[in-house]
Short mmCIF file of C-alpha atoms in Angstrom, two decimals:
data_model
loop_
_atom_site.label_atom_id
_atom_site.label_comp_id
_atom_site.label_asym_id
_atom_site.label_seq_id
_atom_site.Cartn_x
_atom_site.Cartn_y
_atom_site.Cartn_z
CA MET A 1 -7.73 295.36 115.97
CA GLU A 2 -5.71 295.63 112.76
CA ASN A 3 -2.46 295.31 114.70
CA LEU A 4 -3.77 292.26 116.54
CA ASN A 5 -4.87 290.58 113.32
CA ASP A 6 -1.51 291.35 111.74
CA LYS A 7 0.23 289.80 114.72
CA GLN A 8 -1.89 286.66 114.43
CA LEU A 9 -1.14 286.45 110.72
CA ASP A 10 2.56 286.77 111.49
CA THR A 11 2.62 283.95 114.07
CA ASN A 12 0.35 281.40 112.40
CA PRO A 13 2.74 280.58 109.52
CA ASP A 14 5.56 279.91 112.01
CA GLU A 15 3.38 277.56 114.00
CA GLU A 16 2.25 275.78 110.85
CA ILE A 17 5.82 275.39 109.62
CA SER A 18 6.84 274.01 113.02
CA LEU A 19 4.13 271.34 112.93
CA ILE A 20 5.02 270.47 109.37
CA ASP A 21 8.67 270.09 110.35
CA LEU A 22 7.76 267.76 113.18
CA PHE A 23 5.59 265.67 110.88
CA ALA A 24 8.36 265.63 108.29
CA VAL A 25 10.78 264.15 110.85
CA LEU A 26 8.31 261.35 111.62
CA LEU A 27 7.88 260.63 107.90
CA ARG A 28 11.62 260.70 107.30
CA TYR A 29 12.30 258.09 109.97
CA ARG A 30 9.04 256.17 109.61
CA LYS A 31 10.78 252.90 108.71
CA MET A 32 12.95 252.98 111.83
CA ILE A 33 9.97 253.87 114.05
CA ILE A 34 7.63 251.24 112.62
CA ILE A 35 10.15 248.40 112.29
CA GLY A 36 11.76 249.13 115.68
CA THR A 37 8.40 249.25 117.48
CA LEU A 38 7.13 246.05 115.85
CA LEU A 39 10.44 244.29 116.55
CA MET A 40 10.29 245.18 120.25
CA ALA A 41 6.66 244.07 120.40
CA PHE A 42 7.60 240.77 118.73
CA ILE A 43 10.45 240.18 121.22
CA THR A 44 8.08 240.91 124.10
CA ALA A 45 5.53 238.46 122.73
CA VAL A 46 8.22 235.78 122.43
CA VAL A 47 9.35 236.35 126.02
CA LEU A 48 5.80 236.34 127.40
CA VAL A 49 4.26 233.53 125.35
CA VAL A 50 6.71 231.37 123.40
CA ILE A 51 9.62 230.94 125.85
CA PRO A 52 7.44 229.80 128.80
CA LYS A 53 5.93 227.10 126.57
CA LEU A 54 9.31 225.92 125.24
CA THR A 55 10.97 225.86 128.67
CA ASP A 56 7.89 224.41 130.42
CA ILE A 57 7.74 227.22 132.95
CA ARG A 58 4.82 226.76 135.29
CA LYS A 59 2.08 229.33 134.88
CA THR A 60 1.79 230.09 138.56
CA GLU A 61 1.42 233.32 140.43
CA ASN A 62 2.91 234.00 143.80
CA ILE A 63 0.68 233.93 146.83
CA LYS A 64 1.10 236.11 149.87
CA VAL A 65 0.72 234.25 153.14
CA MET A 66 0.24 235.92 156.51
CA TYR A 67 0.54 234.16 159.84
CA SER A 68 -0.96 235.82 162.91
CA VAL A 69 0.97 235.19 166.12
CA SER A 70 -0.65 236.03 169.44
CA VAL A 71 1.60 237.41 172.18
CA ASN A 72 0.91 236.72 175.85
CA GLN A 73 1.88 240.01 177.46
CA MET A 74 2.39 240.03 181.20
CA PRO A 75 0.38 242.53 183.31
CA SER A 76 2.05 245.91 183.59
CA SER A 77 2.11 245.72 187.40
CA PHE A 78 5.07 243.31 187.37
CA ARG A 79 6.22 243.19 183.73
CA TYR A 80 9.08 245.64 184.21
CA ARG A 81 10.49 243.78 187.22
CA VAL A 82 10.45 240.48 185.32
CA LEU A 83 12.05 241.87 182.16
CA GLU A 84 14.60 244.04 183.99
CA ASN A 85 18.17 243.01 183.07
CA SER A 86 16.81 240.12 180.98
CA GLY A 87 18.03 241.54 177.67
CA MET A 88 14.44 241.29 176.43
CA GLY A 89 12.49 244.46 175.66
CA GLY A 90 9.19 242.59 175.60
CA VAL A 91 7.65 239.37 174.32
CA GLY A 92 6.59 240.93 171.00
CA ASP A 93 9.94 242.65 170.52
CA TYR A 94 11.73 239.41 171.30
CA LEU A 95 9.66 237.58 168.68
CA SER A 96 10.58 240.16 166.04
CA SER A 97 14.27 240.48 166.94
CA THR A 98 14.80 236.72 167.28
CA VAL A 99 13.54 235.97 163.79
CA LYS A 100 15.69 238.80 162.45
CA TYR A 101 18.74 237.29 164.12
CA LEU A 102 20.61 235.88 161.10
CA PRO A 103 22.09 232.63 162.52
CA PHE A 104 18.70 231.63 163.91
CA LEU A 105 16.94 232.41 160.64
CA ALA A 106 19.64 230.68 158.56
CA SER A 107 19.49 227.44 160.55
CA GLU A 108 15.70 227.33 160.26
CA TYR A 109 15.69 228.18 156.57
CA LYS A 110 18.10 225.35 155.86
CA ARG A 111 15.41 223.01 157.14
CA TYR A 112 12.53 224.77 155.37
CA PRO A 113 13.77 226.70 152.26
CA PHE A 114 10.34 227.89 151.14
CA PHE A 115 11.72 230.58 148.78
CA GLU A 116 13.49 227.97 146.64
CA LYS A 117 12.12 225.94 143.75
CA ASP A 118 10.12 222.96 145.06
CA GLY A 119 11.09 224.00 148.60
CA LYS A 120 14.59 222.53 148.22
CA LEU A 121 18.05 224.09 148.33
CA SER A 122 20.49 223.57 145.49
CA GLU A 123 23.26 221.13 146.44
CA GLU A 124 25.76 223.36 144.63
CA ILE A 125 25.21 226.41 146.86
CA THR A 126 28.13 227.24 149.18
CA ASP A 127 27.80 228.28 152.83
CA GLU A 128 28.89 231.80 151.95
CA GLN A 129 26.30 232.08 149.18
CA PHE A 130 23.66 230.68 151.51
CA ASN A 131 24.41 233.21 154.25
CA GLN A 132 24.36 236.09 151.74
CA MET A 133 21.01 234.87 150.44
CA VAL A 134 19.50 234.62 153.92
CA SER A 135 20.84 238.03 154.96
CA GLY A 136 18.83 239.49 152.09
CA PHE A 137 15.56 238.07 153.39
CA ILE A 138 15.27 240.67 156.15
CA ASP A 139 16.39 244.28 155.91
CA SER A 140 15.93 245.67 159.41
CA LYS A 141 16.48 249.24 158.16
CA ASN A 142 13.70 249.08 155.61
CA ASN A 143 10.98 246.58 156.38
CA GLU A 144 9.20 247.36 153.08
CA MET A 145 12.13 245.79 151.18
CA SER A 146 12.17 242.64 153.30
CA LYS A 147 11.14 239.28 151.91
CA ILE A 148 10.02 238.25 155.38
CA LYS A 149 8.03 240.93 157.19
CA ILE A 150 7.24 240.91 160.90
CA GLU A 151 4.87 243.68 161.89
CA LYS A 152 2.53 244.60 164.70
CA SER A 153 -1.04 243.76 163.79
CA VAL A 154 -3.99 246.11 164.15
CA ILE A 155 -5.28 243.49 166.59
CA ALA A 156 -3.99 243.96 170.12
CA ASP A 157 -1.15 241.68 171.28
CA THR A 158 -0.76 240.20 167.80
CA TYR A 159 2.12 240.18 165.29
CA ASP A 160 1.87 239.30 161.60
CA ILE A 161 4.55 237.31 159.76
CA SER A 162 4.14 237.52 155.99
CA PHE A 163 5.95 236.74 152.72
CA GLU A 164 5.33 235.89 149.06
CA ILE A 165 5.95 232.36 147.82
CA LEU A 166 4.97 229.93 145.09
CA PRO A 167 1.81 227.95 145.96
CA ASP A 168 3.77 224.66 145.89
CA ASN A 169 6.00 225.91 148.73
CA LYS A 170 3.18 226.76 151.12
CA GLU A 171 3.50 223.57 153.20
CA VAL A 172 7.23 224.17 153.64
CA ALA A 173 6.54 227.76 154.70
CA ASP A 174 3.92 226.54 157.19
CA GLU A 175 6.47 224.23 158.81
CA PHE A 176 9.05 227.03 158.95
CA VAL A 177 6.71 229.43 160.78
CA LYS A 178 5.44 226.75 163.17
CA ASP A 179 8.99 225.75 164.05
CA VAL A 180 10.09 229.36 164.55
CA VAL A 181 7.14 230.14 166.83
CA VAL A 182 7.74 227.02 168.94
CA LEU A 183 11.45 227.80 169.34
CA VAL A 184 10.81 231.44 170.22
CA ASP A 185 8.13 230.44 172.73
CA ASP A 186 10.50 227.93 174.32
CA ASN A 187 13.30 230.50 174.57
CA ILE A 188 11.02 233.09 176.16
CA SER A 189 9.66 230.58 178.66
CA LYS A 190 13.16 229.58 179.75
CA VAL A 191 14.04 233.22 180.42
CA ILE A 192 10.81 234.61 181.87
CA LEU A 193 9.26 231.84 184.00
CA PRO A 194 12.12 231.61 186.54
CA ARG A 195 12.08 235.40 186.80
CA VAL A 196 8.33 235.41 187.46
CA ASP A 197 8.87 232.99 190.37
CA ASP A 198 11.73 235.14 191.70
CA VAL A 199 9.63 238.31 191.56
CA LEU A 200 6.72 236.56 193.30
CA SER A 201 9.06 235.35 196.05
CA ASP A 202 10.41 238.89 196.52
CA VAL A 203 6.90 240.36 196.64
CA VAL A 204 5.67 237.82 199.21
CA SER A 205 8.76 238.47 201.32
CA SER A 206 8.22 242.24 201.15
CA ILE A 207 4.56 241.87 202.14
CA SER A 208 5.55 239.71 205.08
CA ASN A 209 8.15 242.24 206.24
CA ILE A 210 5.59 245.06 206.16
CA GLN A 211 3.04 242.98 208.09
CA ASN A 212 5.60 242.17 210.77
CA SER A 213 6.90 245.72 211.07
CA PHE A 214 5.63 248.53 213.25
CA SER A 215 5.28 250.84 210.22
CA ALA A 216 2.42 248.99 208.58
CA LEU A 217 0.20 252.07 208.57
CA SER A 218 2.83 254.32 207.00
CA ASP A 219 3.56 251.63 204.36
CA ALA A 220 -0.11 251.09 203.51
CA GLY A 221 0.32 252.37 199.94
CA THR A 222 3.33 250.15 199.29
CA TYR A 223 1.56 247.20 200.89
CA GLN A 224 -1.47 247.70 198.64
CA ASN A 225 0.72 247.86 195.51
CA LEU A 226 2.63 244.73 196.50
CA GLU A 227 -0.57 242.86 197.26
CA GLN A 228 -1.99 243.81 193.87
CA MET A 229 1.22 242.64 192.23
CA ARG A 230 1.05 239.33 194.10
CA GLN A 231 -2.51 238.77 192.94
CA ASP A 232 -1.60 239.66 189.33
CA ILE A 233 1.36 237.25 189.32
CA GLU A 234 -0.67 234.39 190.79
CA LYS A 235 -3.47 235.02 188.28
CA PHE A 236 -0.91 235.09 185.44
CA LYS A 237 0.58 231.79 186.59
CA ARG A 238 -2.85 230.15 186.74
CA GLU A 239 -3.71 231.35 183.24
CA PHE A 240 -0.30 230.35 181.93
CA ALA A 241 -0.74 226.86 183.40
CA ALA A 242 -3.98 226.53 181.42
CA ASN A 243 -2.33 227.87 178.21
CA PRO A 244 1.47 227.57 178.61
CA HIS A 245 2.59 229.80 175.74
CA PHE A 246 4.04 233.27 175.44
CA VAL A 247 3.67 233.25 171.63
CA GLN A 248 1.56 230.94 169.51
CA LEU A 249 -0.05 230.79 166.10
CA LYS A 250 -3.64 231.92 166.15
CA SER A 251 -4.48 229.42 163.43
CA ASP A 252 -2.70 226.59 161.61
CA VAL A 253 -4.23 227.89 158.38
CA PRO A 254 -2.66 231.23 157.40
CA PHE A 255 -4.47 233.98 155.56
CA SER A 256 -3.39 233.87 151.91
CA TYR A 257 -4.27 235.46 148.59
CA THR A 258 -2.91 235.43 145.05
CA VAL A 259 -0.58 238.26 144.12
CA LYS A 260 -1.95 239.51 140.82
CA LYS A 261 0.59 240.34 138.15
CA ILE A 262 0.20 242.44 135.03
CA SER A 263 -1.49 240.33 132.33
CA LYS A 264 0.39 239.41 129.17
CA SER A 265 -1.86 241.57 127.00
CA LYS A 266 -1.27 244.61 129.23
CA SER A 267 2.47 243.94 129.26
CA LEU A 268 2.50 243.76 125.45
CA PHE A 269 0.41 246.94 125.22
CA ILE A 270 2.76 248.83 127.55
CA CYS A 271 5.86 247.58 125.72
CA PHE A 272 4.42 248.55 122.33
CA PHE A 273 3.75 252.17 123.27
CA ALA A 274 6.96 252.47 125.28
CA SER A 275 8.89 251.31 122.20
CA LEU A 276 6.93 253.69 119.99
CA PHE A 277 7.78 256.69 122.17
CA LEU A 278 11.40 255.54 122.39
CA PHE A 279 11.89 255.34 118.63
CA VAL A 280 10.08 258.65 118.07
CA PHE A 281 12.53 260.20 120.52
CA VAL A 282 15.46 258.57 118.69
CA ALA A 283 14.12 259.95 115.38
CA PHE A 284 14.04 263.53 116.69
CA ALA A 285 17.45 263.06 118.28
CA ARG A 286 18.98 261.86 115.00
CA ASN A 287 17.33 264.75 113.15
CA ALA A 288 18.71 267.26 115.67
CA ILE A 289 22.22 265.80 115.36
CA GLU A 290 22.12 266.02 111.55
CA ASN A 291 20.92 269.64 111.70
CA ILE A 292 23.73 270.53 114.12
CA LYS A 293 26.29 268.95 111.79
CA LYS A 294 25.02 271.10 108.94
CA ASP A 295 25.19 274.29 111.04
CA SER A 296 28.83 275.32 111.53
CA VAL A 297 28.00 277.76 114.35
CA ALA A 298 25.97 275.17 116.25
CA SER A 299 28.67 272.55 115.71
CA LYS A 300 31.32 274.86 117.12
CA THR A 301 29.14 275.71 120.14
CA ILE A 302 28.58 272.03 120.91
CA SER A 303 32.25 271.23 120.42
CA ASP A 304 33.32 274.04 122.76
CA ALA A 305 30.83 272.91 125.38
CA TRP A 306 32.08 269.32 125.14
CA ASN A 307 35.72 270.33 125.49
CA ALA A 308 34.92 272.61 128.43
CA GLY A 309 33.29 269.76 130.28
CA ARG A 310 36.33 267.47 130.14
#
């Protein structure tokens, strides 16, 4: 017990001296810490409060808008035969890849520049600058970094197109999405509908050949599959005639909500304590440098290490 108490008595003075030294550093550089922290807080306040008033910056927050696009998928019984050699992996995939196709997106954005101030492009922007700007809207490698996101919805046969914009640009964004969906739908129809008719003609011809052949019994399974395909195609054509769209907006009114930003008071609070910690760190760094300069051995060690790293 005596040895333990002696040990505690030996260590406590060192710990006390260490805390005193730390406090002494803070006192020594108190002017730099206090003035630097207050100065940074003042600059932050000017940026957050004064400058917006002087420059008449609108106090608006971005809104996130999401457009749900329904996709008319063809029945699986004949989908593959229709899409085969069409260069189209599927209606939903075509919707996504078409919008990500830069020339298509650029031409549409020139008509509806919803990311720009007041929904209008600057007259000074060059074609090269415009193309670079548009290419940054969609990053196919990392959809999380994209300004325009096209993702499969949790709802079956539905894709969501979303982006953040200023509230004043919402009407321009609505027109952009409507125009894109109409153009994509028109392109898909031009490719798929003739192929649907061709597949139906082939199926009817195959059914007729089996009926007229002597091997109708042995081809019963094939006949049944072809007949089911014929019925599916005719049903699809009837439904498509009633609603002639492969992709269409589910609603003209998109889902939207305000993107909340950090309040000015929170920003000022964060900046104040970040500045405080920064200047405290600078104070200890300056103190360490001065101590090293006073210690010839430490100075030589640092100098040798610096020269060795060249």
